[in-house]
mmCIF file of C-alpha atoms and ligand atoms in Angstrom:
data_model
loop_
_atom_site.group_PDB
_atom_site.id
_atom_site.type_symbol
_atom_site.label_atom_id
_atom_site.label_comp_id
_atom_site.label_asym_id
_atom_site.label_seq_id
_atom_site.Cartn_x
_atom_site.Cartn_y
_atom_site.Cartn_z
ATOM 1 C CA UNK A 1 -82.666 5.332 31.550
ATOM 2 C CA UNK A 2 -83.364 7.014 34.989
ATOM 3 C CA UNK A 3 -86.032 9.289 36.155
ATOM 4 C CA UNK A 4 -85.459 10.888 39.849
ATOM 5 C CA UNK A 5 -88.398 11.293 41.751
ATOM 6 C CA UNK A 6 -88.791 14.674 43.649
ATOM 7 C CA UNK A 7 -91.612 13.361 46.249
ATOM 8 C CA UNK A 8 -89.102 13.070 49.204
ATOM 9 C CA UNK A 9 -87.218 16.248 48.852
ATOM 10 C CA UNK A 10 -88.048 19.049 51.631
ATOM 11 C CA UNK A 11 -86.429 21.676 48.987
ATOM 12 C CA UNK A 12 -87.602 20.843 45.766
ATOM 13 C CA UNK A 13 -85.821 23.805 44.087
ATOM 14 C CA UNK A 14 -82.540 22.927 44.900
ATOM 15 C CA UNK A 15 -82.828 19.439 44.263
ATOM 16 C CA UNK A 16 -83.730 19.877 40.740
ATOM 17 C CA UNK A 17 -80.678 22.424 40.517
ATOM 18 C CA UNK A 18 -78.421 19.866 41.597
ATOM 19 C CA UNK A 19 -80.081 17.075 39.403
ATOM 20 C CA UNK A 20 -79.202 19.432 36.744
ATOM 21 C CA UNK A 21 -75.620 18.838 37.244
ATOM 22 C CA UNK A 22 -76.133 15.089 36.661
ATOM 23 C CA UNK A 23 -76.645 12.509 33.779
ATOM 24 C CA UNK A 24 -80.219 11.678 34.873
ATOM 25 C CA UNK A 25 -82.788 11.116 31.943
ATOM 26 C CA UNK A 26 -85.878 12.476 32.804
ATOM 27 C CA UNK A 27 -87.500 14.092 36.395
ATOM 28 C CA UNK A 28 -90.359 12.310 37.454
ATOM 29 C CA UNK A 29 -93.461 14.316 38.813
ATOM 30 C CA UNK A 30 -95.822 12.567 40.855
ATOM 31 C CA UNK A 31 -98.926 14.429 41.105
ATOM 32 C CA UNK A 32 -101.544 13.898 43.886
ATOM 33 C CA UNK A 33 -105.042 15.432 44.418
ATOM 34 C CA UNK A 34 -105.612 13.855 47.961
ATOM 35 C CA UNK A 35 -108.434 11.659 46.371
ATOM 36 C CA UNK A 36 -106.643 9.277 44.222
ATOM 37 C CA UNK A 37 -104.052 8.676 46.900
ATOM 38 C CA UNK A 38 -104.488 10.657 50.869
ATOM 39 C CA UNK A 39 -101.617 12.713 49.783
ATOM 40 C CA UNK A 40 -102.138 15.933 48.045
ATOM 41 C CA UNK A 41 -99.026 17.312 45.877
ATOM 42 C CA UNK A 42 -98.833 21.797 45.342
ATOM 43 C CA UNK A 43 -101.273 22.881 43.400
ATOM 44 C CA UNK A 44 -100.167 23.506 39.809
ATOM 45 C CA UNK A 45 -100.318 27.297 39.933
ATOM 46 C CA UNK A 46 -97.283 26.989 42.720
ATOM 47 C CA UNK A 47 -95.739 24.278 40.596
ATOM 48 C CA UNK A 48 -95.275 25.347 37.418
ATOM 49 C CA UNK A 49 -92.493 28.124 38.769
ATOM 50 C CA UNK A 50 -90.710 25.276 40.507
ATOM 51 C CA UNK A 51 -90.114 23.384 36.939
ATOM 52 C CA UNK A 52 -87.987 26.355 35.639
ATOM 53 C CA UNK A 53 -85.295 24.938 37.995
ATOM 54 C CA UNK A 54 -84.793 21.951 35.815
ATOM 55 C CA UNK A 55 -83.426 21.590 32.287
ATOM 56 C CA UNK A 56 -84.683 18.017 32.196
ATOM 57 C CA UNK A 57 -87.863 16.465 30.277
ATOM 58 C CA UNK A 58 -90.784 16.060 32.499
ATOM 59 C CA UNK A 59 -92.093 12.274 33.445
ATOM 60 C CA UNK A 60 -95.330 13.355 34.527
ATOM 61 C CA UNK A 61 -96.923 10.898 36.873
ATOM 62 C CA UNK A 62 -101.120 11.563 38.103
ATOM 63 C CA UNK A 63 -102.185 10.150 40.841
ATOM 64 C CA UNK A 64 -104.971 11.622 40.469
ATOM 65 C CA UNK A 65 -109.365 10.905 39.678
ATOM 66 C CA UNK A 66 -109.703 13.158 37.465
ATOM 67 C CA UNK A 67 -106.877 13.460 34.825
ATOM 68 C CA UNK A 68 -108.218 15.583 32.372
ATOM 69 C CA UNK A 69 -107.413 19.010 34.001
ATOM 70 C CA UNK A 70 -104.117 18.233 35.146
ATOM 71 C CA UNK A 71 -103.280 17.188 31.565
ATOM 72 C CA UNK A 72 -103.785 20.327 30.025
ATOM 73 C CA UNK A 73 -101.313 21.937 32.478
ATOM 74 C CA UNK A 74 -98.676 19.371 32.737
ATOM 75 C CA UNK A 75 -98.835 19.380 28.780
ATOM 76 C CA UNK A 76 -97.788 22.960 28.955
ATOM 77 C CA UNK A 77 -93.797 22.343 30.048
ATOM 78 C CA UNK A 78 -91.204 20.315 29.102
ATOM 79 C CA UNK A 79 -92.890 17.233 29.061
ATOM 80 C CA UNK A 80 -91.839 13.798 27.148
ATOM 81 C CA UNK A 81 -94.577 11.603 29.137
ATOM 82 C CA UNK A 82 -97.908 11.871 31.290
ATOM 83 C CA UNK A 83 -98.728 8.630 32.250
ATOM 84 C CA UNK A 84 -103.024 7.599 33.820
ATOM 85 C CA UNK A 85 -103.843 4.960 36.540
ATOM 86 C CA UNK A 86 -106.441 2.890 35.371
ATOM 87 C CA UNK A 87 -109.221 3.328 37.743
ATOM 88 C CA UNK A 88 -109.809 6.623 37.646
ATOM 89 C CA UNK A 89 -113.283 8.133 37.658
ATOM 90 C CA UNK A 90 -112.760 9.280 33.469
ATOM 91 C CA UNK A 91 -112.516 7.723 30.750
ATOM 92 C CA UNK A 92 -109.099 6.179 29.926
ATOM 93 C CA UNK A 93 -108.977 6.311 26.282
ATOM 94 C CA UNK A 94 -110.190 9.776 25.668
ATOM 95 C CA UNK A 95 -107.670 10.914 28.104
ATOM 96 C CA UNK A 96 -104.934 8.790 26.248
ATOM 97 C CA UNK A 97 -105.846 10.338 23.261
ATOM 98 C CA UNK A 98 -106.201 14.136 25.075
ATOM 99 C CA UNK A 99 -102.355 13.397 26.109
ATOM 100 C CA UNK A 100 -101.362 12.627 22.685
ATOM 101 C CA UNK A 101 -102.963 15.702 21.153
ATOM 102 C CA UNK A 102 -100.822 17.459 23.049
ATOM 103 C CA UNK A 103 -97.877 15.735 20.828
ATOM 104 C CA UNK A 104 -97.062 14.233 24.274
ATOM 105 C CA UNK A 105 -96.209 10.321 25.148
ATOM 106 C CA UNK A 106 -98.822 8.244 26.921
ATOM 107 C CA UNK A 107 -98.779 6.265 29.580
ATOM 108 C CA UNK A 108 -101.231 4.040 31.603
ATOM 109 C CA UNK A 109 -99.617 3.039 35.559
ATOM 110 C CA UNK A 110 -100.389 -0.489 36.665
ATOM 111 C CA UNK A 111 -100.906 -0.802 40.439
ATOM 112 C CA UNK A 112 -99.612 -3.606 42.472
ATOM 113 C CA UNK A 113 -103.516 -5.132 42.483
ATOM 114 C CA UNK A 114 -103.644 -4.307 38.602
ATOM 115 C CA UNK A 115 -103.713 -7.494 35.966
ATOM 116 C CA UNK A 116 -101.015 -7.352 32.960
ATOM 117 C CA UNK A 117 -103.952 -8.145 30.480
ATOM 118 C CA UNK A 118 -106.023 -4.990 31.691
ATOM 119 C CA UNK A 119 -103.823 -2.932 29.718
ATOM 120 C CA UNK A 120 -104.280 -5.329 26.341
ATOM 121 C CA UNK A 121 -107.316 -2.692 24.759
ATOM 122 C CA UNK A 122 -105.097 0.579 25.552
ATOM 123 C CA UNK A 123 -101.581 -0.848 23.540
ATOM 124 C CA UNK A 124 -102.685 0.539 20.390
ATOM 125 C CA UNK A 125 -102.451 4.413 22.281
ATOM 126 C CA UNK A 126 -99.713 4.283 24.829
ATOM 127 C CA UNK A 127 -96.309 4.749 24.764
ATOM 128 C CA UNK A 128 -94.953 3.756 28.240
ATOM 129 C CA UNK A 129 -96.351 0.949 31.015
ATOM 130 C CA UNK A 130 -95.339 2.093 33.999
ATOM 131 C CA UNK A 131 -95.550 -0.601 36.646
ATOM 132 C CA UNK A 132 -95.615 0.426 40.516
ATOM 133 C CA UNK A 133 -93.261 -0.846 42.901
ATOM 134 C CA UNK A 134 -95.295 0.168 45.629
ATOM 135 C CA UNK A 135 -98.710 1.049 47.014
ATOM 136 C CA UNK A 136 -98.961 4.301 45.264
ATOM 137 C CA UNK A 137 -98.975 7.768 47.373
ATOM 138 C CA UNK A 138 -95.853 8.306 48.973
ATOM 139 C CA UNK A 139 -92.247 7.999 48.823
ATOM 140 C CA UNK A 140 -89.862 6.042 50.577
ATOM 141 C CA UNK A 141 -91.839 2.662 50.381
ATOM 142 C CA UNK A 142 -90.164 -1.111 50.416
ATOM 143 C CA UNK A 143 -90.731 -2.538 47.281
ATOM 144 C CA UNK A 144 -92.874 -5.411 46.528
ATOM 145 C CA UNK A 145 -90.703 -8.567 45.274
ATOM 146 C CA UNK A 146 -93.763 -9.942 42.795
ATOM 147 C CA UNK A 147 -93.427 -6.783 40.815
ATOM 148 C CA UNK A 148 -90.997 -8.422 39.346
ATOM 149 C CA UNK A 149 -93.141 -11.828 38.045
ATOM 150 C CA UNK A 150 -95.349 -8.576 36.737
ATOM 151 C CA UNK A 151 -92.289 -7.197 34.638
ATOM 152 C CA UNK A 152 -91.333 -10.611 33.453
ATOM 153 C CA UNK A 153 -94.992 -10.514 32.392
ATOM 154 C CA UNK A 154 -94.591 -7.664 30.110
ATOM 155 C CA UNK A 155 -91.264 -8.644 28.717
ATOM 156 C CA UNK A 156 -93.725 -11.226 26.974
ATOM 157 C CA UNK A 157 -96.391 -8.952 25.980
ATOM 158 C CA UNK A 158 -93.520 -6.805 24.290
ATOM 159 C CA UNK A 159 -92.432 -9.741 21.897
ATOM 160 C CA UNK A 160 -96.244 -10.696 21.524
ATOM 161 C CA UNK A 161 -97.432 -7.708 20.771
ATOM 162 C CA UNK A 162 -93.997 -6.365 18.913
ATOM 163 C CA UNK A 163 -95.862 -4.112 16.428
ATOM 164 C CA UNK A 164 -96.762 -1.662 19.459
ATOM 165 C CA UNK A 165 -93.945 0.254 20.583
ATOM 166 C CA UNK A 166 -94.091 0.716 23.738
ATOM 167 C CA UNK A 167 -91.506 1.215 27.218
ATOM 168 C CA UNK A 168 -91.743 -0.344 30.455
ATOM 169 C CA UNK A 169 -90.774 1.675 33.236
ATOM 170 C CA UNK A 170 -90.818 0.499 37.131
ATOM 171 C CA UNK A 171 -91.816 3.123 40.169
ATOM 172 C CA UNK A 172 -91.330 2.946 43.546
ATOM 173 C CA UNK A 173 -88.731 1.331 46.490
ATOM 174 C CA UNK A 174 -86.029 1.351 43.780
ATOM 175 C CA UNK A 175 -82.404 1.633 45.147
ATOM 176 C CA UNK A 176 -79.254 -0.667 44.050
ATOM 177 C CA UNK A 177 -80.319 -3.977 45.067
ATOM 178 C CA UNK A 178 -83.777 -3.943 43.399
ATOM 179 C CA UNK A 179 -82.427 -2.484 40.064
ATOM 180 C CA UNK A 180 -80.068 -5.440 39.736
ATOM 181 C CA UNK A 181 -82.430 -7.425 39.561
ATOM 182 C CA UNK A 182 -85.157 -5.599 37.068
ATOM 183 C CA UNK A 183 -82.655 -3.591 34.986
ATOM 184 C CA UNK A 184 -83.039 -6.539 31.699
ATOM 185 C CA UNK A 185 -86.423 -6.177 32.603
ATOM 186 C CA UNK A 186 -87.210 -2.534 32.413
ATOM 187 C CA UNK A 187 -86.195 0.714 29.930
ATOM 188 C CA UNK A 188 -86.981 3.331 32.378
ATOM 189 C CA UNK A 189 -85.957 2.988 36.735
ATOM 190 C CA UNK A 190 -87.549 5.697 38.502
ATOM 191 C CA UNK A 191 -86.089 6.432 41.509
ATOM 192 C CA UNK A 192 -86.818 8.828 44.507
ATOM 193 C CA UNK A 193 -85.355 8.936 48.108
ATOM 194 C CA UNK A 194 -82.978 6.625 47.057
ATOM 195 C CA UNK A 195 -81.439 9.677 45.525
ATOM 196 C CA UNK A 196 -82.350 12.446 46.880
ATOM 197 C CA UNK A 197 -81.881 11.873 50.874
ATOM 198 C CA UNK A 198 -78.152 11.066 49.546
ATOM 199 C CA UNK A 199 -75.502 13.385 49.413
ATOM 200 C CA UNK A 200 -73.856 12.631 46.204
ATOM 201 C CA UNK A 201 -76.675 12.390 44.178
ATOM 202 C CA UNK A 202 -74.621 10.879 40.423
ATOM 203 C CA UNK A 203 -73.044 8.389 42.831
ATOM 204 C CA UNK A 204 -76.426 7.287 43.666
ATOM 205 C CA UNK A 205 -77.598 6.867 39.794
ATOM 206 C CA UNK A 206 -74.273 5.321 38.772
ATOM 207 C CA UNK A 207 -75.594 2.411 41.380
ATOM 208 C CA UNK A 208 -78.797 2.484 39.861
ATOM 209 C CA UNK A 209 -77.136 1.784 36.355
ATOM 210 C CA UNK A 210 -76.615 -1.578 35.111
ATOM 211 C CA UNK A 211 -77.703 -0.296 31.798
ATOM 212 C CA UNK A 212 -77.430 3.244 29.316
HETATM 213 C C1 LIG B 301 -95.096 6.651 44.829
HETATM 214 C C2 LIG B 301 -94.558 7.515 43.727
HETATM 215 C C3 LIG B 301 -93.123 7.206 43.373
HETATM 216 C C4 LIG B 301 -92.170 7.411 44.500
HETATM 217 C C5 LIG B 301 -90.765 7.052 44.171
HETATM 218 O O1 LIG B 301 -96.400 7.036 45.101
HETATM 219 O O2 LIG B 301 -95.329 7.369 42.567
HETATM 220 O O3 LIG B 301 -92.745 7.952 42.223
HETATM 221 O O4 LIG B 301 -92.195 8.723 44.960
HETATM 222 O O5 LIG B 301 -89.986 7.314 45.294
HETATM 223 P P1 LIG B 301 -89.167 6.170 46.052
HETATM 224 O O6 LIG B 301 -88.082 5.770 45.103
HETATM 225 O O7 LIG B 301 -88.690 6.862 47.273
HETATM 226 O O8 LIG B 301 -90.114 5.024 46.342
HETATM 227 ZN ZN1 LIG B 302 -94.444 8.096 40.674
#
């Protein structure tokens, strides 16, 4: 599946409108509070209008130290996942389980720096891993080749621990090239300016699938 990340676009509205008109799974969202990461994404209040431009499930992404709060709002649209870093200042399993009382998906984000076997304790409550391709904060960024050792990684932890149902999704520096050579490895490819600074944006997410 393929989630398009927005980060990159200088007119958000109409590049959700013209995502709408292709086969794209899921919009990404990549929040940032300018603590977590230097960059700071609109606050929500300004947001939330913007979403009404999309059809599309929400992929909810928070870069962000404090989690809680922007749960609570992102849980409020059309939202399949919200996924945590780690090392945020709260507490990760209460906000796991705040997501999921929302009847939302969970997911934790593994940095570049972060171990596989961090996420061990947290399998029982999340529903996504989503690795990062790049240093997270902006879009746009080359990404970094071991990810992939990291995503062969999980692709053992999946058959390990095959009672826990759970999807692996890759973020960051993903165009053509790189998703040949993840796509066995991954369910979800989220993509940004790989996309959106092209013209014909299906064209671009054909490339991108070597899977459904
Ligand atoms: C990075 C973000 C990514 C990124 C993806 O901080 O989490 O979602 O915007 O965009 P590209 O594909 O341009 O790296
Ligand atoms: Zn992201």
């Amino acid at each position: 599946m393929i989630s398009v990340s927005f980060l990159a676009s200088n007119n958000i509205p109409d590049t959700l409108t013209k995502l709408n008109n292709t086969d794209a799974n899921f919009i990404h969202v990549d929040v940032m509070d300018g603590k977590y990461v230097d960059n700071k994404s609109l606050p929500f209040k300004e947001m939330r209008h913007i979403y009404k431009f999309t059809d599309k499930r929400l992929d909810v992404h928070l870069m962000v130290e404090s989690p809680s709060i922007y749960i609570s709002d992102y849980a409020s649209l059309n939202t399949e996942y919200i996924s945590i870093h780690l090392d945020t200042i709260e507490d990760t399993l209460s906000n796991l389980k705040l997501i999921k009382s929302y009847g939302i998906k969970a997911g934790i984000v593994l940095n570049p720096n972060d171990k596989v076997e961090s996420l061990i304790p947290y399998l029982p409550y999340i529903d996504l891993i989503l690795v990062m391709g790049v240093i997270p904060g902006k879009g746009g960024q080359k990404f970094i080749d071991k990810t992939i050792n990291k995503l062969k990684e999980l692709k053992v932890l999946k058959k390990e621990y095959k009672d826990f149902k759970f999807k692996v999704s890759v973020d960051g520096g993903v165009n053509d090239v790189v998703s040949k050579k993840i796509y066995n490895l991954v369910d979800i490819i989220v993509s940004g300016s790989y996309i959106t600074s092209s013209e014909d944006y299906q064209k671009q997410i054909n490339s991108l699938r070597f899977f459904s």
